[in-house]
Short mmCIF file of C-alpha atoms and ligand atoms in Angstrom, two decimals:
data_model
loop_
_atom_site.label_atom_id
_atom_site.label_comp_id
_atom_site.label_asym_id
_atom_site.label_seq_id
_atom_site.Cartn_x
_atom_site.Cartn_y
_atom_site.Cartn_z
CA MET A 1 0.00 0.00 0.00
CA THR A 2 1.44 3.42 -0.89
CA THR A 3 1.10 6.29 1.57
CA TRP A 4 -1.64 7.78 -0.55
CA GLN A 5 -3.95 4.83 -0.59
CA LEU A 6 -7.12 4.76 1.42
CA GLN A 7 -6.31 3.98 5.02
CA LEU A 8 -9.54 3.20 6.76
CA PRO A 9 -9.06 2.38 10.41
CA LEU A 10 -9.74 -1.19 11.35
CA THR A 11 -12.88 -0.10 13.13
CA ALA A 12 -14.37 1.26 9.93
CA LYS A 13 -14.19 -2.12 8.16
CA PRO A 14 -17.39 -2.87 6.26
CA ILE A 15 -19.94 -4.51 8.51
CA THR A 16 -20.69 -8.09 7.53
CA ARG A 17 -24.38 -8.62 7.18
CA THR A 18 -24.71 -11.50 9.56
CA GLN A 19 -28.42 -11.66 8.87
CA PRO A 20 -28.80 -10.56 5.28
CA ASP A 21 -32.40 -11.73 5.08
CA MET A 22 -33.46 -9.75 8.14
CA PRO A 23 -36.49 -7.62 7.21
CA TYR A 24 -35.66 -3.96 6.62
CA ARG A 25 -37.47 -2.65 9.70
CA ALA A 26 -35.87 -5.20 12.02
CA ARG A 27 -32.46 -4.31 10.61
CA PHE A 28 -33.16 -0.61 11.18
CA GLU A 29 -34.26 -1.27 14.79
CA ASP A 30 -31.17 -3.37 15.31
CA LEU A 31 -28.90 -0.57 14.11
CA LEU A 32 -30.60 1.95 16.36
CA SER A 33 -30.21 -0.28 19.40
CA GLY A 34 -26.51 -0.99 18.72
CA ASP A 35 -23.44 1.07 19.59
CA LEU A 36 -23.78 4.59 18.24
CA ASP A 37 -21.12 6.18 20.47
CA PHE A 38 -18.07 5.14 18.44
CA HIS A 39 -15.73 6.32 21.18
CA GLY A 40 -12.09 5.65 20.49
CA LYS A 41 -12.68 5.27 16.76
CA SER A 42 -10.84 7.41 14.25
CA SER A 43 -12.81 10.21 12.66
CA THR A 44 -9.95 11.58 10.62
CA TYR A 45 -9.50 8.99 7.89
CA ALA A 46 -9.88 9.77 4.16
CA SER A 47 -10.62 13.50 3.79
CA HIS A 48 -12.83 13.80 6.90
CA ASP A 49 -10.27 16.07 8.53
CA LEU A 50 -9.65 18.61 5.75
CA HIS A 51 -11.13 21.51 7.72
CA SER A 52 -12.66 22.15 11.15
CA PHE A 53 -16.43 22.15 11.35
CA PRO A 54 -18.55 22.25 14.49
CA ALA A 55 -20.98 19.46 15.39
CA LYS A 56 -19.87 16.97 12.74
CA PHE A 57 -21.04 13.50 13.51
CA PRO A 58 -18.55 10.61 13.56
CA PRO A 59 -18.14 9.07 10.10
CA GLN A 60 -18.97 5.63 11.52
CA LEU A 61 -22.52 6.82 12.15
CA PRO A 62 -23.63 7.47 8.55
CA ARG A 63 -21.40 4.58 7.43
CA LYS A 64 -23.28 2.09 9.56
CA PHE A 65 -26.69 3.06 8.19
CA ILE A 66 -25.45 3.36 4.60
CA GLU A 67 -23.89 -0.10 4.70
CA TRP A 68 -26.84 -1.85 6.22
CA LEU A 69 -29.71 -0.02 4.58
CA THR A 70 -28.53 0.67 1.03
CA ASP A 71 -26.85 -1.05 -1.89
CA PRO A 72 -24.17 0.29 -4.24
CA GLU A 73 -25.55 3.01 -6.54
CA ASP A 74 -28.43 3.80 -4.17
CA ARG A 75 -29.16 7.47 -3.48
CA VAL A 76 -28.15 8.74 -0.05
CA LEU A 77 -29.25 12.26 0.89
CA ASP A 78 -28.09 14.75 3.50
CA PRO A 79 -30.28 17.87 3.20
CA MET A 80 -28.09 19.81 5.70
CA VAL A 81 -24.80 18.39 4.61
CA GLY A 82 -22.42 20.56 6.70
CA SER A 83 -18.88 19.33 6.30
CA GLY A 84 -20.08 16.39 4.19
CA THR A 85 -19.59 13.42 6.52
CA THR A 86 -22.56 11.54 5.05
CA ILE A 87 -21.73 12.16 1.42
CA LEU A 88 -18.05 11.35 1.87
CA GLU A 89 -19.04 7.99 3.36
CA ALA A 90 -21.50 7.51 0.46
CA PHE A 91 -18.65 8.29 -1.94
CA LEU A 92 -16.27 5.83 -0.27
CA LEU A 93 -18.95 3.13 -0.34
CA GLY A 94 -19.87 3.59 -4.01
CA ARG A 95 -23.32 5.14 -3.43
CA ARG A 96 -24.79 8.19 -5.10
CA GLY A 97 -24.62 10.92 -2.48
CA ILE A 98 -26.68 14.11 -2.62
CA GLY A 99 -25.96 17.05 -0.33
CA PHE A 100 -27.73 20.37 0.18
CA ASP A 101 -26.64 23.32 2.28
CA ILE A 102 -26.99 27.09 2.19
CA ASP A 103 -23.62 27.76 3.77
CA PRO A 104 -21.04 28.71 1.11
CA LEU A 105 -18.16 27.36 3.17
CA ALA A 106 -19.89 24.02 3.80
CA LEU A 107 -20.44 23.63 0.06
CA ARG A 108 -16.82 24.46 -0.77
CA LEU A 109 -15.62 22.05 1.88
CA CYS A 110 -17.85 19.19 0.72
CA LYS A 111 -16.79 19.66 -2.88
CA ALA A 112 -13.10 19.45 -2.02
CA LYS A 113 -13.69 16.45 0.24
CA VAL A 114 -15.20 14.28 -2.46
CA THR A 115 -13.09 15.40 -5.42
CA PRO A 116 -9.92 13.39 -5.87
CA ALA A 117 -7.70 16.16 -7.23
CA ALA A 118 -4.38 15.22 -8.85
CA LEU A 119 -2.04 14.89 -5.91
CA LYS A 120 1.18 15.76 -7.74
CA GLU A 121 -0.29 18.84 -9.36
CA VAL A 122 -1.85 20.13 -6.14
CA SER A 123 1.35 19.55 -4.26
CA GLU A 124 3.54 21.34 -6.82
CA THR A 125 1.08 24.22 -7.20
CA GLY A 126 0.79 24.57 -3.42
CA TYR A 127 4.52 25.01 -3.02
CA LEU A 128 4.66 27.47 -5.95
CA ILE A 129 1.97 29.51 -4.20
CA LEU A 130 4.04 29.61 -1.04
CA ARG A 131 7.11 30.78 -2.92
CA GLY A 132 5.10 33.37 -4.90
CA ALA A 133 3.49 34.74 -1.74
CA GLU A 134 6.84 35.02 0.07
CA ARG A 135 8.34 36.81 -2.91
CA ALA A 136 5.41 39.26 -3.09
CA ILE A 137 5.68 40.05 0.63
CA THR A 138 9.35 40.94 0.39
CA GLN A 139 9.58 42.40 -3.12
CA GLU A 140 6.11 43.80 -3.96
CA ARG A 141 4.89 44.91 -0.58
CA ASP A 142 3.49 48.28 -1.72
CA SER A 143 1.43 46.76 -4.50
CA LEU A 144 0.16 44.09 -2.09
CA ILE A 145 -1.02 46.72 0.39
CA GLU A 146 -2.60 48.68 -2.44
CA SER A 147 -4.52 45.62 -3.67
CA LEU A 148 -5.59 44.81 -0.11
CA HIS A 149 -7.30 48.20 0.13
CA HIS A 150 -9.16 47.66 -3.13
CA ARG A 151 -10.38 44.19 -2.31
CA PHE A 152 -13.14 44.93 0.16
CA ASP A 153 -16.03 47.34 0.63
CA ASP A 154 -15.88 49.57 3.73
CA ALA A 155 -17.91 47.34 6.04
CA THR A 156 -15.93 44.26 5.07
CA GLN A 157 -12.62 46.11 5.46
CA ASN A 158 -13.71 47.24 8.96
CA PHE A 159 -14.47 43.64 9.86
CA ILE A 160 -11.07 42.55 8.59
CA ASP A 161 -9.27 45.38 10.40
CA TYR A 162 -10.96 44.38 13.65
CA TRP A 163 -10.11 40.67 13.44
CA PHE A 164 -6.77 40.47 11.58
CA LEU A 165 -3.48 42.20 12.37
CA PRO A 166 -2.09 44.36 9.51
CA GLU A 167 0.79 41.94 8.87
CA THR A 168 -1.58 38.96 8.74
CA GLN A 169 -3.72 40.85 6.22
CA VAL A 170 -0.67 41.34 4.01
CA GLU A 171 0.24 37.65 4.21
CA LEU A 172 -3.30 36.48 3.52
CA THR A 173 -3.59 38.84 0.56
CA ALA A 174 -0.32 37.51 -0.84
CA LEU A 175 -1.56 33.92 -0.52
CA ILE A 176 -5.04 34.48 -1.91
CA ARG A 177 -3.70 36.45 -4.88
CA GLU A 178 -1.45 33.53 -5.79
CA ILE A 179 -4.29 31.04 -5.33
CA GLU A 180 -6.55 33.10 -7.60
CA LYS A 181 -4.05 32.70 -10.44
CA VAL A 182 -4.43 28.90 -10.45
CA GLN A 183 -6.23 27.83 -13.66
CA ASN A 184 -7.23 24.29 -12.71
CA VAL A 185 -10.51 24.63 -10.79
CA VAL A 186 -10.15 21.43 -8.78
CA THR A 187 -6.64 22.36 -7.69
CA ARG A 188 -7.73 25.90 -6.85
CA ASP A 189 -10.73 24.70 -4.81
CA PHE A 190 -8.48 22.43 -2.80
CA LEU A 191 -5.95 25.20 -2.10
CA GLU A 192 -8.69 27.65 -1.11
CA LEU A 193 -9.72 25.11 1.47
CA VAL A 194 -6.18 24.97 2.84
CA PHE A 195 -6.29 28.76 3.05
CA SER A 196 -9.62 28.69 4.90
CA ALA A 197 -8.38 25.99 7.28
CA ILE A 198 -5.64 28.28 8.62
CA ILE A 199 -8.26 30.88 9.58
CA ILE A 200 -11.00 28.62 10.97
CA THR A 201 -9.19 26.27 13.26
CA LYS A 202 -9.44 25.06 16.82
CA SER A 203 -6.18 26.57 17.93
CA SER A 204 -3.53 28.84 16.51
CA GLY A 205 -5.70 30.36 13.79
CA VAL A 206 -4.33 33.45 12.11
CA SER A 207 -7.12 35.82 13.22
CA LEU A 208 -7.45 37.44 16.63
CA ALA A 209 -10.43 35.25 17.48
CA ARG A 210 -10.33 32.44 19.99
CA ASP A 211 -11.18 28.88 18.93
CA LEU A 212 -13.26 29.96 15.94
CA PRO A 213 -15.19 26.81 15.06
CA HIS A 214 -16.20 26.15 18.64
CA THR A 215 -17.31 29.40 20.19
CA ARG A 216 -18.89 32.61 19.13
CA PRO A 217 -15.91 34.72 18.12
CA HIS A 218 -14.20 36.43 21.06
CA LYS A 219 -11.39 38.77 20.32
CA ILE A 220 -8.13 38.29 22.18
CA ASN A 221 -6.17 41.49 21.78
CA GLU A 222 -3.01 40.04 23.23
CA LYS A 223 -3.05 37.04 20.87
CA LYS A 224 0.03 36.78 18.68
CA PRO A 225 -1.17 34.90 15.62
CA ARG A 226 1.32 32.67 13.84
CA SER A 227 2.50 33.61 10.38
CA ALA A 228 -0.14 32.77 7.76
CA ILE A 229 2.62 31.58 5.45
CA THR A 230 3.97 29.09 7.99
CA ASN A 231 0.48 27.87 8.82
CA PHE A 232 -0.41 27.47 5.14
CA GLN A 233 2.68 25.35 4.60
CA ARG A 234 1.83 23.09 7.55
CA ARG A 235 -1.79 22.71 6.62
CA LEU A 236 -0.96 22.03 2.99
CA LYS A 237 1.22 19.10 4.01
CA LYS A 238 -1.52 17.69 6.24
CA ASN A 239 -4.30 18.11 3.66
CA LEU A 240 -2.26 16.51 0.91
CA GLN A 241 -2.24 13.32 2.95
CA SER A 242 -6.05 13.39 3.13
CA LEU A 243 -6.30 13.95 -0.60
CA GLY A 244 -4.31 10.84 -1.37
CA ALA A 245 -6.82 8.75 0.56
CA LEU A 246 -9.68 9.68 -1.77
CA ALA A 247 -8.44 7.69 -4.73
CA GLN A 248 -10.50 4.63 -3.85
CA GLY A 249 -13.91 6.28 -3.63
CA THR A 250 -16.23 5.21 -6.44
CA GLY A 251 -19.47 6.97 -5.57
CA LYS A 252 -21.05 9.84 -7.47
CA ILE A 253 -21.82 13.01 -5.58
CA THR A 254 -24.22 15.86 -6.32
CA LEU A 255 -23.88 18.98 -4.20
CA LEU A 256 -26.49 21.71 -4.34
CA ASN A 257 -26.83 25.13 -2.84
CA GLY A 258 -30.35 24.82 -1.52
CA ASN A 259 -32.64 25.10 1.44
CA ALA A 260 -33.59 21.90 3.28
CA GLN A 261 -37.12 23.26 3.53
CA ALA A 262 -37.62 23.15 -0.25
CA LEU A 263 -35.49 20.42 -1.82
CA ALA A 264 -34.96 20.44 -5.58
CA LEU A 265 -35.56 16.68 -5.83
CA GLN A 266 -38.41 14.60 -7.19
CA ASP A 267 -40.81 12.69 -4.96
CA ASN A 268 -39.91 9.10 -3.94
CA THR A 269 -36.37 9.11 -5.35
CA VAL A 270 -34.07 8.75 -2.32
CA ASP A 271 -33.06 5.46 -0.64
CA LEU A 272 -31.73 6.78 2.67
CA ILE A 273 -31.34 10.07 4.55
CA VAL A 274 -28.71 10.60 7.24
CA THR A 275 -28.55 14.15 8.56
CA SER A 276 -28.00 16.38 11.57
CA PRO A 277 -29.82 19.71 11.64
CA PRO A 278 -28.51 22.77 13.47
CA TYR A 279 -29.37 23.22 17.13
CA ALA A 280 -32.25 25.48 18.15
CA ALA A 281 -31.63 29.17 18.90
CA ASN A 282 -28.39 29.56 16.99
CA ALA A 283 -26.46 27.56 19.57
CA ILE A 284 -23.82 27.11 16.89
CA ASP A 285 -23.64 30.21 14.76
CA TYR A 286 -22.10 28.87 11.55
CA MET A 287 -22.07 32.13 9.68
CA ARG A 288 -20.41 34.14 12.43
CA ALA A 289 -17.38 31.88 12.21
CA HIS A 290 -17.44 31.14 8.49
CA LYS A 291 -17.49 34.84 7.65
CA PHE A 292 -13.83 34.95 8.74
CA SER A 293 -12.70 33.05 5.67
CA LEU A 294 -15.58 33.78 3.28
CA VAL A 295 -14.70 37.49 3.14
CA TRP A 296 -11.36 36.52 1.57
CA PHE A 297 -13.22 34.70 -1.22
CA GLY A 298 -15.11 37.83 -2.29
CA HIS A 299 -18.22 37.67 -0.09
CA SER A 300 -19.17 40.93 1.62
CA VAL A 301 -20.18 41.01 5.29
CA LYS A 302 -23.49 42.56 4.25
CA GLU A 303 -24.35 39.70 1.92
CA LEU A 304 -23.30 37.12 4.52
CA SER A 305 -25.34 38.74 7.29
CA LYS A 306 -28.39 38.59 5.03
CA LEU A 307 -27.79 34.90 4.31
CA ARG A 308 -27.46 34.19 8.05
CA ARG A 309 -31.22 34.75 8.40
CA GLU A 310 -31.93 31.67 6.28
CA TYR A 311 -30.24 29.24 8.67
CA ILE A 312 -32.52 26.83 10.44
CA GLY A 313 -32.57 27.60 14.16
CA GLY A 314 -31.87 31.32 13.83
CA GLU A 315 -33.08 33.82 16.40
CA ALA A 316 -34.56 36.56 14.19
CA LEU A 317 -38.33 36.81 14.54
CA THR A 318 -39.39 39.14 11.73
CA ASP A 319 -40.90 37.69 8.54
CA ILE A 320 -41.15 34.18 9.92
CA HIS A 321 -44.02 31.80 9.31
CA LEU A 322 -44.96 29.77 12.36
CA LEU A 323 -46.80 26.47 11.90
CA GLU A 324 -49.31 24.77 14.15
CA MET A 325 -47.53 22.22 16.31
CA PRO A 326 -48.58 18.75 17.47
CA SER A 327 -49.57 18.52 21.14
CA PHE A 328 -46.32 17.67 22.96
CA SER A 329 -44.24 20.16 20.98
CA GLN A 330 -46.89 22.83 21.62
CA LYS A 331 -46.80 22.00 25.33
CA ILE A 332 -43.03 22.54 25.45
CA ILE A 333 -43.32 25.84 23.58
CA SER A 334 -46.11 27.00 25.94
CA SER A 335 -44.18 26.11 29.08
CA ILE A 336 -41.15 28.07 27.84
CA ALA A 337 -43.50 30.95 26.93
CA SER A 338 -44.61 31.11 30.57
CA ARG A 339 -41.02 32.14 31.41
CA ASP A 340 -39.95 33.94 28.23
CA GLU A 341 -42.26 34.72 25.31
CA ARG A 342 -39.45 35.61 22.96
CA LYS A 343 -37.45 32.44 23.56
CA ALA A 344 -40.60 30.39 23.05
CA LYS A 345 -41.08 32.04 19.66
CA VAL A 346 -37.51 31.26 18.70
CA LEU A 347 -38.18 27.62 19.55
CA HIS A 348 -41.47 27.73 17.65
CA ARG A 349 -39.58 29.08 14.66
CA TYR A 350 -37.14 26.16 14.90
CA TYR A 351 -39.84 23.51 15.15
CA SER A 352 -41.70 25.14 12.22
CA GLU A 353 -38.52 25.04 10.11
CA MET A 354 -37.92 21.44 11.08
CA THR A 355 -41.55 20.58 10.19
CA ARG A 356 -40.91 21.87 6.69
CA SER A 357 -37.57 20.03 6.46
CA LEU A 358 -39.03 16.75 7.71
CA SER A 359 -41.95 17.09 5.24
CA GLU A 360 -39.44 17.46 2.45
CA MET A 361 -37.46 14.45 3.65
CA TYR A 362 -40.71 12.46 3.69
CA ARG A 363 -41.65 13.61 0.18
CA VAL A 364 -38.35 12.69 -1.47
CA LEU A 365 -37.81 9.33 0.29
CA LYS A 366 -38.97 6.16 -1.44
CA PRO A 367 -41.78 4.38 0.42
CA GLY A 368 -40.44 1.94 3.00
CA LYS A 369 -37.07 3.75 3.37
CA ALA A 370 -35.40 5.31 6.41
CA ALA A 371 -34.41 8.78 7.58
CA VAL A 372 -31.88 9.09 10.40
CA VAL A 373 -31.91 12.49 12.11
CA VAL A 374 -29.23 13.22 14.72
CA VAL A 375 -30.05 16.03 17.15
CA GLY A 376 -29.02 17.49 20.46
CA THR A 377 -31.40 19.14 22.85
CA SER A 378 -31.12 22.70 24.18
CA THR A 379 -32.04 24.60 27.30
CA MET A 380 -34.07 27.77 27.37
CA ARG A 381 -34.56 29.65 30.63
CA GLY A 382 -33.42 26.53 32.43
CA MET A 383 -35.93 24.26 30.70
CA ASP A 384 -35.12 21.39 28.35
CA THR A 385 -36.56 21.93 24.87
CA GLU A 386 -36.92 18.12 24.51
CA THR A 387 -35.82 18.48 20.89
CA GLN A 388 -35.58 14.74 20.25
CA ALA A 389 -39.12 14.00 21.45
CA CYS A 390 -40.53 17.03 19.62
CA LEU A 391 -38.81 16.19 16.33
CA GLY A 392 -39.94 12.55 16.70
CA GLU A 393 -43.50 13.77 17.17
CA ILE A 394 -43.21 16.24 14.28
CA GLY A 395 -41.80 13.43 12.10
CA GLU A 396 -44.92 11.37 12.84
CA SER A 397 -47.15 14.35 12.13
CA VAL A 398 -45.76 14.63 8.59
CA GLY A 399 -46.35 10.91 7.92
CA PHE A 400 -43.28 9.00 9.16
CA ASP A 401 -43.35 5.98 11.45
CA LEU A 402 -41.19 6.72 14.46
CA VAL A 403 -39.07 3.57 14.74
CA ASP A 404 -36.97 4.59 17.76
CA ILE A 405 -35.03 7.40 19.39
CA ALA A 406 -31.59 6.13 20.37
CA VAL A 407 -29.21 7.94 22.70
CA ARG A 408 -25.52 8.37 21.98
CA LYS A 409 -22.96 9.67 24.44
CA LEU A 410 -20.81 12.43 23.08
CA ASP A 411 -17.08 12.11 23.08
CA ARG A 412 -16.31 15.48 24.59
CA ASN A 413 -12.75 15.30 23.34
CA LYS A 414 -13.89 15.13 19.78
CA ARG A 415 -17.15 16.63 18.77
CA MET A 416 -17.17 20.41 18.88
CA MET A 417 -20.45 21.28 20.53
CA PRO A 418 -21.91 24.63 21.53
CA ALA A 419 -20.11 26.15 24.51
CA ARG A 420 -22.41 26.14 27.50
CA ARG A 421 -22.39 27.70 30.90
CA VAL A 422 -22.47 24.92 33.46
CA THR A 423 -24.62 26.04 36.34
CA ARG A 424 -25.32 22.73 38.03
CA PRO A 425 -23.06 20.06 36.51
CA GLU A 426 -24.96 17.27 38.23
CA SER A 427 -28.39 18.35 36.97
CA GLN A 428 -30.38 16.14 34.60
CA ILE A 429 -30.39 18.81 31.92
CA GLU A 430 -26.62 19.18 32.10
CA GLN A 431 -26.28 15.41 31.71
CA ARG A 432 -28.39 15.56 28.56
CA MET A 433 -26.05 18.12 27.06
CA HIS A 434 -23.47 15.35 26.89
CA GLU A 435 -25.76 13.20 24.83
CA GLU A 436 -27.37 13.39 21.49
CA TYR A 437 -30.22 11.53 19.93
CA VAL A 438 -30.53 9.44 16.83
CA ILE A 439 -34.12 9.62 15.64
CA GLY A 440 -35.06 6.71 13.39
CA LEU A 441 -37.94 7.49 11.02
CA ARG A 442 -39.38 5.35 8.27
CA LYS A 443 -41.71 6.30 5.44
CA PRO A 444 -44.52 3.72 5.39
CA LYS A 445 -44.46 1.29 2.50
CA THR A 446 -47.73 2.39 0.94
C1 SAM B 1 -24.96 20.24 12.40
S1 SAM B 1 -24.46 20.84 10.84
C2 SAM B 1 -24.31 19.38 9.89
C3 SAM B 1 -23.05 18.65 10.21
C4 SAM B 1 -22.86 17.41 9.35
N1 SAM B 1 -23.69 16.31 9.79
C5 SAM B 1 -21.40 16.99 9.38
O1 SAM B 1 -21.09 15.87 9.82
O2 SAM B 1 -20.57 17.82 9.01
C6 SAM B 1 -25.91 21.59 10.22
C7 SAM B 1 -25.79 22.20 8.82
O3 SAM B 1 -27.10 22.69 8.46
C8 SAM B 1 -26.91 23.75 7.58
N2 SAM B 1 -28.15 24.52 7.41
C9 SAM B 1 -28.68 25.46 8.22
N3 SAM B 1 -29.82 25.93 7.71
C10 SAM B 1 -30.03 25.28 6.54
C11 SAM B 1 -31.04 25.32 5.55
N4 SAM B 1 -32.07 26.16 5.66
N5 SAM B 1 -30.94 24.49 4.49
C12 SAM B 1 -29.87 23.64 4.35
N6 SAM B 1 -28.88 23.56 5.25
C13 SAM B 1 -28.95 24.36 6.34
C14 SAM B 1 -25.77 24.55 8.23
O4 SAM B 1 -25.17 25.40 7.28
C15 SAM B 1 -24.87 23.41 8.70
O5 SAM B 1 -23.89 23.16 7.71
#
């Protein structure tokens, strides 16, 4: 095996179907009752680790359902694809993966993750970019600074001035200008991702923000960011290793910029859905963090702030359309309303958005097939939003059979979850924040 061949960890070996003639529903129940924690298993094989992304699920989770519930060439959908864990597993297993998201960074990331770019070319181009950027910094500094000032509108420039030191801005401009010259689109996409990964990273990112993918950005004035050039070089080396591992994927992937509440897919055409929606009430604010690299790719802060309103689970309450809820979900909303009307509306917004998403999942699934929805619950004014039970109930209200709601314990070392204030660590609610739920839904056969 060469270094660049696929190196799946032993734990990710294909599951043998010990009972291949087990009826579909029994198999689904079996999967939901089995181990869904996957603690101690690698989540960084193939290209899973190209770029940080909060609240990714472990690759073993979609893999398990894809292997047991679909056949090669079947269509596997993730309508909120995020960093692409589901579709990368579909790709590695020879399925046809379909991913939707509205987040421009998620879409870029997914594309790079499932596109086996030519390793030699990317590697050579990457090192040319480094040399070109270093040369520009030392020999064409004035023209670099000039081009930096013409790149952004005023609001975007203010954002950049607040979050990036002047020297970092010069280095990032030098790198992005070299990347923009690359003609081969696949190579350029990959290198843009390397660039983004040095900004949005758990530690030692090049902005003045702390732990960007994990928390809402907090500025640390005394932070001394590492050189963007050095970080680019390191990250390039790491990402090239991931790229080599993609060569063995045989699936076909379609990625679409689209809203999970209105999927551009025909009825009854999908064989399996594995997805994890955002948390309620913007607990993870994707756009706030992703803005840090998207501005360097030509997006303005104004345009990105507008897009932020479209994210499921947002907190804005103007121009929203609230739906009637089934009884338990309504009860939860009403009890939160007794403490905080506004928060209750935010939750109602979330459950309305998820009603539309689950209706779409139901519409596009083939009869008899499964949807796996992984969620965490939230607290509002000290009360549990019971997200798993509510989404199970909402799933039933749009026509699904609720097969089971399984619990998985989070590996706190791995999955980047919303930062929470721990008031009473021993409380039941706090315990639930260390768990998430795997909701098993099935579209009835007829
Ligand atoms: C929890 S993340 C998904 C993580 C994914 N399972 C993974 O492993 O990387 C939720 C995703 O939903 C996306 N999202 C939010 N609102 C959306 C919408 N209206 N339509 C489609 N995707 C949306 C976010 O951009 C984010 O990428």
